[in-house]
């Protein structure tokens, strides 16, 4: 039984002055953003009939060009796999330079991390536009865009993974006189390998998602079919492309989850 | 059980002078703006000696061990290890010196996803650099042979290809000892090597560790919260209290009461 001499504690802590101001500021920023994003309840409420009209015109999905669309989807996966593979391989040496206390000093760590931040800050579609200019239209530009996007993603997380490994093995090898490169290769990278695999699988999933829309800017893959479908009001074909993208992306995510579970025993 | 009699001084001499493997002068260390962990520490260790560093939690034993190996820089004072001042050494010279030292930690510090044999071969990285020493599958025959011989000494040759994260605590610590010994070090530091083991495994590991290092003539500086271990295996006791050395005497001359006062 509760001792009545002690009052029951509050269910929730009251926010302090600073906490209260923070809540208000966050709420104001969200409202301001909604206004900037053109929030319109009228337009939102009027959209279901238009959506229903689209689906009525798009259904059933077209199967006329299934062969061509399937090959475009294969090309999309090739862009994703090739770009992700190159990106993952190149990420490792870059991450070694970005990780603190692994190979190089703080100055180089910071420069490399800023560079990785810049790569991540530029959207994959923008990279695709840049590479279309550099190497011309087609899947090669898309693959390069995926590769650089993967470097930005995996490079940063590989570096974080290495920094988060247990420092004990590295210290034990340091005490035997091992060089930094030997410590990185023998102790830090093997310890971070489960995290690398997990990050790489996320990188591949991200690459597959990105590669499906690179065609919008002429960088190969099935995205161009989506654009053409909408441009020509061929909604059944557009719906087929959307469904194919959904199946492939969900499939790759499921395979990634299974692989993560099998290889590292955790579904991070 | 210890192989040597407690309190036996085994220090190596040259021309009547004792060879000092470690000399610490006026060592001081603090972290951030806090109180000093220790200050004004002075002691030396003769070649072949086995010295137990004891003291309550937070007295800076682990920090002092790392200062002695140059893994942490002291704020003041200097350390001479195997006749060389650590502050005078550049990167390559420091690594060459460390190739003659080793560290056994309380957490074993093995690379979990690699084999036992690969972990032991890593103990040779101070003398041999490069991919051939990164894992046992790439290692030259002489490295594999040396590692297997050391694993035999610690009784784990039959587990050479087992992953390190599939070992028991006692087995892991034996592998860590093998890794520290495979390069034939002259000076070893052991930071509470039995702290993470149950009493039985701790007893076995400590007895094995001490029998091996004494057989090989390795100079040892170890910490332990187990007073009996310190008195049994240490030729000499260094007791830290309040950031100072409160005891520096042969273990045979230290009374249980003096030891108890360190933890008061």
Coordinates of C-alpha atoms in Angstrom, one line a residue:
Chain A
X1 CA 0.0 0.0 0.0
X2 CA 1.1 3.5 -0.7
X3 CA 2.3 5.4 2.4
X4 CA 0.1 8.6 2.4
X5 CA 2.9 10.6 4.2
X6 CA 4.7 10.7 0.8
X7 CA 2.7 12.4 -2.0
X8 CA 2.4 10.6 -5.2
X9 CA 5.1 11.6 -7.7
X10 CA 4.1 13.6 -10.9
X11 CA 3.2 11.3 -13.8
X12 CA 5.1 13.7 -16.2
X13 CA 7.9 16.1 -15.4
X14 CA 6.9 19.8 -16.0
X15 CA 9.1 21.4 -18.7
X16 CA 11.4 24.1 -17.5
X17 CA 11.4 27.6 -19.0
X18 CA 13.9 26.7 -21.7
X19 CA 12.0 23.4 -22.4
X20 CA 8.7 25.3 -22.8
X21 CA 10.2 27.9 -25.1
X22 CA 11.8 25.0 -27.2
X23 CA 8.4 23.3 -27.7
X24 CA 6.8 26.6 -28.8
X25 CA 9.7 27.3 -31.2
X26 CA 9.5 23.8 -32.7
X27 CA 5.7 24.2 -33.2
X28 CA 6.1 27.6 -34.8
X29 CA 8.8 26.3 -37.2
X30 CA 6.5 23.4 -38.2
X31 CA 3.6 25.8 -38.9
X32 CA 5.9 28.2 -40.8
X33 CA 7.1 25.2 -42.9
X34 CA 3.6 24.0 -43.6
X35 CA 2.7 27.5 -44.9
X36 CA 5.9 27.6 -47.1
X37 CA 5.0 24.1 -48.4
X38 CA 1.6 25.5 -49.7
X39 CA -0.5 23.5 -47.2
X40 CA -4.1 23.6 -48.5
X41 CA -6.9 21.6 -46.8
X42 CA -9.2 22.4 -49.8
X43 CA -6.8 20.9 -52.3
X44 CA -6.1 17.9 -50.0
X45 CA -9.8 17.1 -49.6
X46 CA -10.4 17.5 -53.4
X47 CA -7.5 15.1 -54.3
X48 CA -9.2 11.7 -53.7
X49 CA -11.5 12.0 -56.7
X50 CA -8.6 13.0 -58.9
X51 CA -6.5 10.0 -57.5
X52 CA -9.5 7.7 -58.1
X53 CA -9.7 9.1 -61.7
X54 CA -6.0 8.4 -62.3
X55 CA -6.3 4.8 -61.0
X56 CA -9.4 4.2 -63.0
X57 CA -7.5 5.2 -66.1
X58 CA -4.4 3.4 -65.2
X59 CA -6.1 0.1 -64.2
X60 CA -5.4 -2.5 -65.3
X61 CA -1.6 -2.1 -65.6
X62 CA -0.4 -2.6 -69.2
X63 CA 1.3 -5.8 -70.1
X64 CA 2.0 -4.8 -73.7
X65 CA 5.6 -3.8 -73.3
X66 CA 6.5 -6.1 -70.5
X67 CA 9.6 -7.6 -72.2
X68 CA 11.0 -4.1 -72.8
X69 CA 10.1 -2.9 -69.3
X70 CA 11.6 -6.1 -67.8
X71 CA 14.9 -5.5 -69.6
X72 CA 14.9 -1.9 -68.5
X73 CA 14.4 -3.1 -64.9
X74 CA 17.4 -5.5 -65.4
X75 CA 19.4 -2.5 -66.6
X76 CA 18.3 -0.6 -63.6
X77 CA 19.5 -3.3 -61.3
X78 CA 22.8 -3.5 -63.2
X79 CA 23.3 0.2 -62.7
X80 CA 22.5 -0.2 -59.0
X81 CA 24.7 -3.2 -58.4
X82 CA 27.7 -1.9 -60.4
X83 CA 27.5 1.6 -58.9
X84 CA 27.1 0.3 -55.4
X85 CA 29.9 -2.2 -55.7
X86 CA 32.3 0.5 -57.0
X87 CA 31.1 2.9 -54.3
X88 CA 31.5 0.3 -51.5
X89 CA 35.0 -0.7 -52.5
X90 CA 36.1 3.0 -52.8
X91 CA 34.5 3.9 -49.5
X92 CA 36.8 1.7 -47.5
X93 CA 40.1 3.7 -48.1
X94 CA 38.2 6.9 -47.9
X95 CA 36.6 5.9 -44.6
X96 CA 40.1 4.9 -43.2
X97 CA 41.1 8.5 -43.8
X98 CA 37.9 9.9 -42.3
X99 CA 37.9 7.7 -39.1
X100 CA 39.5 9.3 -36.1
X101 CA 42.4 7.5 -34.4
X102 CA 42.8 5.0 -37.2
X103 CA 45.3 6.0 -39.9
X104 CA 45.8 9.8 -40.0
X105 CA 45.5 12.8 -37.8
X106 CA 42.5 15.0 -37.0
X107 CA 43.2 17.6 -39.8
X108 CA 42.9 15.0 -42.6
X109 CA 39.9 13.4 -40.8
X110 CA 38.0 16.7 -40.9
X111 CA 38.9 17.4 -44.6
X112 CA 37.7 14.0 -45.7
X113 CA 34.5 14.2 -43.6
X114 CA 33.7 17.6 -45.1
X115 CA 34.2 16.1 -48.5
X116 CA 31.9 13.2 -47.7
X117 CA 29.4 15.6 -46.3
X118 CA 29.4 17.5 -49.6
X119 CA 28.9 14.3 -51.6
X120 CA 25.9 13.4 -49.4
X121 CA 24.5 16.9 -49.6
X122 CA 24.2 16.8 -53.4
X123 CA 21.1 14.7 -54.3
X124 CA 21.6 11.6 -56.5
X125 CA 19.5 13.2 -59.3
X126 CA 21.9 16.2 -59.3
X127 CA 24.9 13.8 -59.5
X128 CA 23.2 12.1 -62.4
X129 CA 22.7 15.4 -64.2
X130 CA 26.4 16.2 -63.6
X131 CA 27.5 12.8 -65.0
X132 CA 25.1 13.1 -68.0
X133 CA 27.0 16.3 -68.9
X134 CA 30.3 14.6 -68.2
X135 CA 29.9 11.2 -70.0
X136 CA 26.7 11.6 -72.0
X137 CA 23.2 10.1 -71.7
X138 CA 22.8 6.5 -70.7
X139 CA 23.3 4.0 -67.9
X140 CA 27.0 4.8 -67.5
X141 CA 26.2 8.2 -66.1
X142 CA 23.7 6.6 -63.8
X143 CA 26.2 4.1 -62.5
X144 CA 28.7 6.9 -61.8
X145 CA 26.0 8.8 -59.9
X146 CA 25.2 5.8 -57.8
X147 CA 28.9 5.1 -57.2
X148 CA 29.5 8.6 -55.9
X149 CA 26.3 8.6 -53.9
X150 CA 27.3 5.3 -52.3
X151 CA 30.7 6.7 -51.4
X152 CA 29.0 9.6 -49.6
X153 CA 26.8 7.1 -47.6
X154 CA 29.2 4.2 -47.0
X155 CA 32.3 6.4 -46.5
X156 CA 30.7 8.2 -43.6
X157 CA 29.1 5.1 -42.0
X158 CA 32.2 2.9 -42.5
X159 CA 34.2 5.6 -40.7
X160 CA 31.7 5.8 -37.8
X161 CA 31.7 1.9 -37.6
X162 CA 35.5 1.9 -37.3
X163 CA 35.5 4.6 -34.6
X164 CA 32.9 2.6 -32.7
X165 CA 34.9 -0.6 -32.5
X166 CA 36.3 -1.8 -29.2
X167 CA 39.7 0.0 -28.8
X168 CA 41.1 -2.9 -26.8
X169 CA 42.5 -5.1 -29.6
X170 CA 44.0 -2.0 -31.3
X171 CA 45.7 -1.0 -28.0
X172 CA 47.0 -4.5 -27.5
X173 CA 48.6 -4.5 -31.0
X174 CA 49.9 -0.9 -30.5
X175 CA 51.7 -2.3 -27.4
X176 CA 53.5 -4.8 -29.6
X177 CA 54.8 -2.1 -32.0
X178 CA 52.4 -2.7 -34.9
X179 CA 52.0 0.0 -37.5
X180 CA 48.7 1.9 -37.8
X181 CA 47.9 0.3 -41.2
X182 CA 48.5 -3.2 -39.7
X183 CA 46.3 -2.4 -36.7
X184 CA 43.6 -1.1 -39.0
X185 CA 43.7 -4.2 -41.2
X186 CA 44.2 -6.8 -38.4
X187 CA 42.0 -5.4 -35.6
X188 CA 39.7 -2.5 -36.6
X189 CA 38.4 -3.7 -40.0
X190 CA 37.6 -7.3 -39.0
X191 CA 35.9 -6.0 -35.8
X192 CA 33.9 -3.5 -37.9
X193 CA 33.1 -6.1 -40.7
X194 CA 29.5 -6.9 -39.5
X195 CA 28.7 -3.2 -39.5
X196 CA 30.3 -2.8 -42.9
X197 CA 28.2 -5.6 -44.3
X198 CA 25.0 -4.1 -42.8
X199 CA 25.9 -0.6 -44.1
X200 CA 26.8 -2.1 -47.6
X201 CA 23.4 -3.8 -47.8
X202 CA 21.7 -0.6 -46.9
X203 CA 23.8 1.1 -49.5
X204 CA 22.7 -1.4 -52.1
X205 CA 19.1 -0.9 -51.2
X206 CA 19.5 2.8 -51.5
X207 CA 21.2 2.4 -54.8
X208 CA 18.3 0.3 -56.1
X209 CA 15.8 2.9 -55.0
X210 CA 17.9 5.7 -56.6
X211 CA 18.5 3.9 -59.8
X212 CA 14.8 3.6 -60.5
X213 CA 14.4 7.3 -61.0
X214 CA 17.7 8.2 -62.6
X215 CA 16.1 7.7 -66.0
X216 CA 14.1 10.9 -65.3
X217 CA 17.2 12.8 -66.2
X218 CA 18.5 10.5 -68.9
X219 CA 20.9 8.5 -66.8
X220 CA 19.5 5.1 -67.8
X221 CA 17.2 2.6 -66.1
X222 CA 13.5 2.2 -65.9
X223 CA 12.8 5.8 -64.8
X224 CA 12.7 7.0 -68.4
X225 CA 9.7 4.7 -69.0
X226 CA 7.9 6.2 -66.1
X227 CA 8.5 9.7 -67.5
X228 CA 7.4 8.7 -71.0
X229 CA 4.3 7.0 -69.6
X230 CA 3.1 10.2 -67.7
X231 CA 4.2 12.5 -70.6
X232 CA 2.1 10.5 -73.1
X233 CA -0.8 10.0 -70.6
X234 CA -0.2 6.2 -70.9
X235 CA -1.1 5.7 -67.3
X236 CA -1.5 1.8 -67.6
X237 CA 2.2 1.6 -68.6
X238 CA 3.1 4.1 -65.9
X239 CA 1.3 2.0 -63.3
X240 CA 3.1 -1.1 -64.5
X241 CA 6.5 0.7 -64.0
X242 CA 5.5 1.9 -60.5
X243 CA 4.4 -1.7 -59.5
X244 CA 7.6 -3.2 -61.0
X245 CA 9.7 -0.6 -59.0
X246 CA 7.8 -1.4 -55.8
X247 CA 8.2 -5.2 -56.2
X248 CA 12.0 -4.9 -56.9
X249 CA 12.7 -2.4 -54.1
X250 CA 10.7 -4.4 -51.6
X251 CA 12.3 -7.6 -52.8
X252 CA 15.8 -6.1 -52.5
X253 CA 15.0 -4.8 -49.0
X254 CA 13.7 -8.2 -47.9
X255 CA 16.8 -10.0 -49.3
X256 CA 19.0 -7.5 -47.6
X257 CA 17.2 -8.1 -44.3
X258 CA 17.6 -11.9 -44.7
X259 CA 21.3 -11.5 -45.6
X260 CA 21.9 -9.3 -42.6
X261 CA 20.3 -11.8 -40.4
X262 CA 22.3 -14.7 -41.9
X263 CA 25.6 -13.0 -42.1
X264 CA 25.8 -11.0 -38.9
X265 CA 22.9 -12.4 -36.9
X266 CA 21.1 -9.1 -36.4
X267 CA 18.4 -7.3 -38.4
X268 CA 19.8 -3.9 -37.8
Chain B
X1 CA 50.4 -22.4 -7.9
X2 CA 53.4 -20.1 -8.4
X3 CA 56.6 -21.9 -9.6
X4 CA 59.0 -19.5 -7.8
X5 CA 59.2 -18.8 -4.1
X6 CA 57.5 -15.6 -3.1
X7 CA 59.8 -12.7 -2.6
X8 CA 62.6 -14.2 -4.6
X9 CA 64.5 -11.4 -6.4
X10 CA 65.5 -12.6 -9.8
X11 CA 66.8 -9.3 -11.3
X12 CA 69.5 -9.6 -14.0
X13 CA 72.8 -8.0 -13.3
X14 CA 75.6 -6.9 -15.7
X15 CA 79.0 -6.3 -14.1
X16 CA 77.5 -6.2 -10.7
X17 CA 75.0 -3.5 -11.7
X18 CA 71.3 -4.4 -12.0
X19 CA 69.9 -4.0 -15.5
X20 CA 66.9 -1.7 -15.3
X21 CA 64.1 -2.5 -17.8
X22 CA 61.9 0.3 -16.6
X23 CA 62.6 3.6 -14.9
X24 CA 59.9 6.1 -14.0
X25 CA 61.0 9.6 -12.8
X26 CA 58.6 12.2 -11.4
X27 CA 55.7 10.8 -13.3
X28 CA 52.5 12.8 -13.1
X29 CA 49.1 12.5 -14.9
X30 CA 45.7 14.2 -14.6
X31 CA 42.7 14.0 -16.9
X32 CA 41.2 17.3 -17.9
X33 CA 40.9 19.8 -15.0
X34 CA 40.4 17.1 -12.4
X35 CA 42.7 16.2 -9.5
X36 CA 45.9 14.5 -10.5
X37 CA 45.6 10.7 -10.9
X38 CA 49.2 10.5 -9.6
X39 CA 52.2 12.7 -9.3
X40 CA 55.9 12.5 -8.5
X41 CA 56.0 8.7 -9.0
X42 CA 59.5 7.3 -9.0
X43 CA 60.3 3.6 -9.3
X44 CA 62.3 1.2 -11.4
X45 CA 62.1 -2.4 -12.4
X46 CA 65.1 -4.7 -12.9
X47 CA 65.3 -7.1 -15.8
X48 CA 63.6 -10.4 -15.0
X49 CA 61.6 -9.0 -12.1
X50 CA 57.9 -9.6 -11.7
X51 CA 56.3 -6.6 -10.0
X52 CA 52.7 -6.4 -8.7
X53 CA 51.1 -3.0 -8.9
X54 CA 48.3 -2.8 -6.4
X55 CA 45.9 -0.2 -5.1
X56 CA 42.2 0.7 -4.7
X57 CA 40.0 1.5 -7.7
X58 CA 40.8 4.9 -9.2
X59 CA 44.4 5.1 -8.0
X60 CA 45.7 5.1 -11.5
X61 CA 47.1 1.7 -11.9
X62 CA 45.9 1.2 -15.5
X63 CA 46.9 4.7 -16.4
X64 CA 50.4 4.1 -15.0
X65 CA 50.8 0.9 -16.9
X66 CA 49.9 2.7 -20.1
X67 CA 52.3 5.5 -19.4
X68 CA 55.0 2.9 -18.9
X69 CA 54.4 1.6 -22.4
X70 CA 54.0 5.0 -23.9
X71 CA 50.4 4.4 -24.8
X72 CA 49.4 7.4 -22.7
X73 CA 51.7 10.4 -22.4
X74 CA 52.3 11.6 -18.8
X75 CA 51.9 15.3 -18.1
X76 CA 55.2 15.4 -16.4
X77 CA 58.2 13.2 -15.7
X78 CA 59.8 10.6 -18.0
X79 CA 59.8 6.9 -18.6
X80 CA 62.8 4.9 -19.7
X81 CA 61.8 1.5 -21.1
X82 CA 64.4 -1.1 -22.0
X83 CA 67.1 1.6 -21.7
X84 CA 65.4 4.1 -24.0
X85 CA 63.6 7.3 -23.0
X86 CA 60.1 7.2 -24.5
X87 CA 60.0 11.0 -25.0
X88 CA 63.2 10.8 -27.2
X89 CA 61.7 8.3 -29.6
X90 CA 60.0 9.0 -32.9
X91 CA 57.3 6.8 -34.4
X92 CA 59.5 4.2 -36.0
X93 CA 61.9 3.9 -33.0
X94 CA 59.0 3.7 -30.6
X95 CA 57.4 0.9 -32.6
X96 CA 60.8 -0.9 -32.7
X97 CA 61.0 -0.6 -28.9
X98 CA 57.4 -1.8 -28.5
X99 CA 58.2 -4.9 -30.6
X100 CA 60.0 -6.0 -27.4
X101 CA 57.0 -5.4 -25.1
X102 CA 53.5 -6.7 -24.8
X103 CA 50.2 -5.9 -23.1
X104 CA 47.7 -8.4 -21.6
X105 CA 44.5 -6.6 -20.7
X106 CA 41.6 -7.7 -18.5
X107 CA 39.2 -7.8 -21.4
X108 CA 41.4 -10.2 -23.5
X109 CA 41.1 -7.7 -26.4
X110 CA 41.1 -10.4 -29.1
X111 CA 39.7 -9.6 -32.6
X112 CA 36.4 -11.4 -32.2
X113 CA 35.7 -12.6 -35.8
X114 CA 39.1 -13.9 -36.5
X115 CA 40.6 -17.3 -35.6
X116 CA 42.7 -18.0 -32.5
X117 CA 45.7 -18.5 -34.8
X118 CA 45.3 -15.2 -36.6
X119 CA 45.0 -13.4 -33.2
X120 CA 48.2 -15.0 -32.0
X121 CA 50.0 -14.2 -35.3
X122 CA 49.0 -10.5 -34.7
X123 CA 51.5 -10.6 -31.9
X124 CA 54.3 -10.6 -34.5
X125 CA 53.1 -7.4 -36.2
X126 CA 55.6 -5.3 -34.3
X127 CA 58.5 -7.2 -36.0
X128 CA 56.8 -7.9 -39.4
X129 CA 54.4 -5.5 -41.1
X130 CA 52.1 -6.2 -44.0
X131 CA 49.2 -8.3 -45.3
X132 CA 50.9 -11.6 -44.7
X133 CA 50.6 -11.1 -40.9
X134 CA 47.0 -9.8 -41.0
X135 CA 45.4 -13.3 -41.0
X136 CA 46.7 -16.9 -40.6
X137 CA 45.7 -17.9 -44.1
X138 CA 48.2 -15.5 -45.6
X139 CA 50.9 -15.8 -42.9
X140 CA 54.3 -17.3 -43.8
X141 CA 55.1 -20.8 -42.5
X142 CA 57.5 -19.6 -39.8
X143 CA 54.9 -17.2 -38.3
X144 CA 52.3 -20.0 -38.3
X145 CA 54.8 -22.4 -36.7
X146 CA 55.8 -19.9 -34.0
X147 CA 52.1 -19.1 -33.2
X148 CA 51.2 -22.8 -33.0
X149 CA 54.2 -23.4 -30.7
X150 CA 53.0 -20.6 -28.4
X151 CA 49.4 -21.9 -28.5
X152 CA 50.8 -25.3 -27.5
X153 CA 52.4 -23.7 -24.5
X154 CA 49.1 -22.3 -23.4
X155 CA 47.3 -25.5 -24.1
X156 CA 45.1 -24.3 -26.9
X157 CA 46.7 -25.7 -30.1
X158 CA 43.6 -27.8 -30.8
X159 CA 41.5 -24.6 -31.0
X160 CA 43.8 -22.8 -33.4
X161 CA 41.1 -22.4 -36.1
X162 CA 38.2 -21.6 -33.7
X163 CA 36.8 -18.1 -33.9
X164 CA 37.9 -16.0 -31.0
X165 CA 34.4 -15.0 -30.0
X166 CA 33.5 -18.7 -29.5
X167 CA 36.0 -19.2 -26.7
X168 CA 35.4 -19.2 -22.9
X169 CA 36.8 -16.3 -20.8
X170 CA 39.7 -18.4 -19.6
X171 CA 40.5 -19.6 -23.2
X172 CA 40.3 -16.1 -24.5
X173 CA 42.8 -14.9 -21.9
X174 CA 45.2 -17.8 -22.7
X175 CA 45.1 -16.7 -26.4
X176 CA 45.8 -13.1 -25.3
X177 CA 48.8 -14.4 -23.3
X178 CA 49.9 -16.4 -26.4
X179 CA 49.6 -13.2 -28.5
X180 CA 51.7 -11.3 -26.0
X181 CA 54.4 -14.0 -25.8
X182 CA 54.7 -15.1 -29.5
X183 CA 57.1 -12.2 -30.3
X184 CA 59.4 -13.2 -27.4
X185 CA 59.0 -9.8 -25.6
X186 CA 61.4 -8.8 -22.9
X187 CA 58.9 -6.7 -21.0
X188 CA 55.2 -7.5 -20.4
X189 CA 52.5 -5.5 -18.8
X190 CA 49.4 -7.3 -17.6
X191 CA 46.4 -5.2 -16.5
X192 CA 44.3 -7.3 -14.1
X193 CA 44.6 -10.4 -16.3
X194 CA 42.1 -12.4 -14.2
X195 CA 39.6 -9.7 -13.4
X196 CA 37.0 -10.9 -15.9
X197 CA 37.4 -14.6 -15.0
X198 CA 35.8 -16.8 -12.4
X199 CA 38.1 -17.6 -9.4
X200 CA 39.0 -21.1 -10.7
X201 CA 39.8 -19.9 -14.3
X202 CA 41.6 -16.9 -12.9
X203 CA 43.8 -19.1 -10.7
X204 CA 44.6 -21.3 -13.7
X205 CA 45.3 -18.5 -16.1
X206 CA 47.5 -16.6 -13.6
X207 CA 49.5 -19.7 -12.8
X208 CA 50.0 -20.4 -16.5
X209 CA 50.9 -16.8 -17.3
X210 CA 53.4 -16.5 -14.5
X211 CA 55.0 -19.9 -15.2
X212 CA 55.5 -18.9 -18.8
X213 CA 56.9 -15.5 -18.2
X214 CA 59.2 -16.7 -15.5
X215 CA 60.4 -19.6 -17.7
X216 CA 61.1 -17.1 -20.5
X217 CA 62.8 -14.6 -18.2
X218 CA 60.3 -11.8 -19.2
X219 CA 60.1 -8.7 -17.0
X220 CA 56.5 -8.3 -15.8
X221 CA 54.6 -5.4 -14.3
X222 CA 51.0 -6.6 -13.5
X223 CA 48.1 -5.2 -11.6
X224 CA 45.7 -7.3 -9.5
X225 CA 42.9 -6.7 -7.0
X226 CA 43.6 -10.2 -5.7
X227 CA 46.0 -9.5 -2.8
X228 CA 47.0 -13.2 -2.7
X229 CA 48.0 -13.1 -6.4
X230 CA 50.0 -10.0 -5.9
X231 CA 51.9 -11.5 -2.9
X232 CA 52.3 -15.0 -4.4
X233 CA 53.3 -14.1 -8.0
X234 CA 55.0 -10.7 -7.5
X235 CA 58.6 -10.6 -6.5
X236 CA 58.0 -7.1 -5.4
X237 CA 54.9 -5.0 -4.5
X238 CA 54.3 -1.4 -5.7
X239 CA 51.3 0.0 -3.8
X240 CA 49.6 3.1 -5.1
X241 CA 47.5 5.2 -2.7
X242 CA 46.4 8.8 -3.1
X243 CA 48.4 9.3 -6.3
X244 CA 51.7 8.3 -4.5
X245 CA 53.6 5.1 -4.0
X246 CA 52.8 3.9 -0.5
X247 CA 54.5 0.6 -0.7
X248 CA 57.7 -0.4 -2.6
X249 CA 59.1 -3.6 -1.1
X250 CA 59.8 -7.2 -1.7
X251 CA 56.6 -9.2 -1.5
X252 CA 58.0 -11.3 1.3
X253 CA 58.4 -8.1 3.4
X254 CA 54.9 -6.8 2.9
X255 CA 52.4 -7.6 5.6
X256 CA 48.7 -8.4 5.0
X257 CA 48.0 -5.3 7.2
X258 CA 50.0 -3.0 5.0
X259 CA 48.1 -4.4 2.0
X260 CA 44.8 -3.9 3.7
X261 CA 45.6 -0.3 4.4
X262 CA 46.0 0.4 0.7
X263 CA 42.4 -0.3 0.2
X264 CA 41.2 1.5 3.4

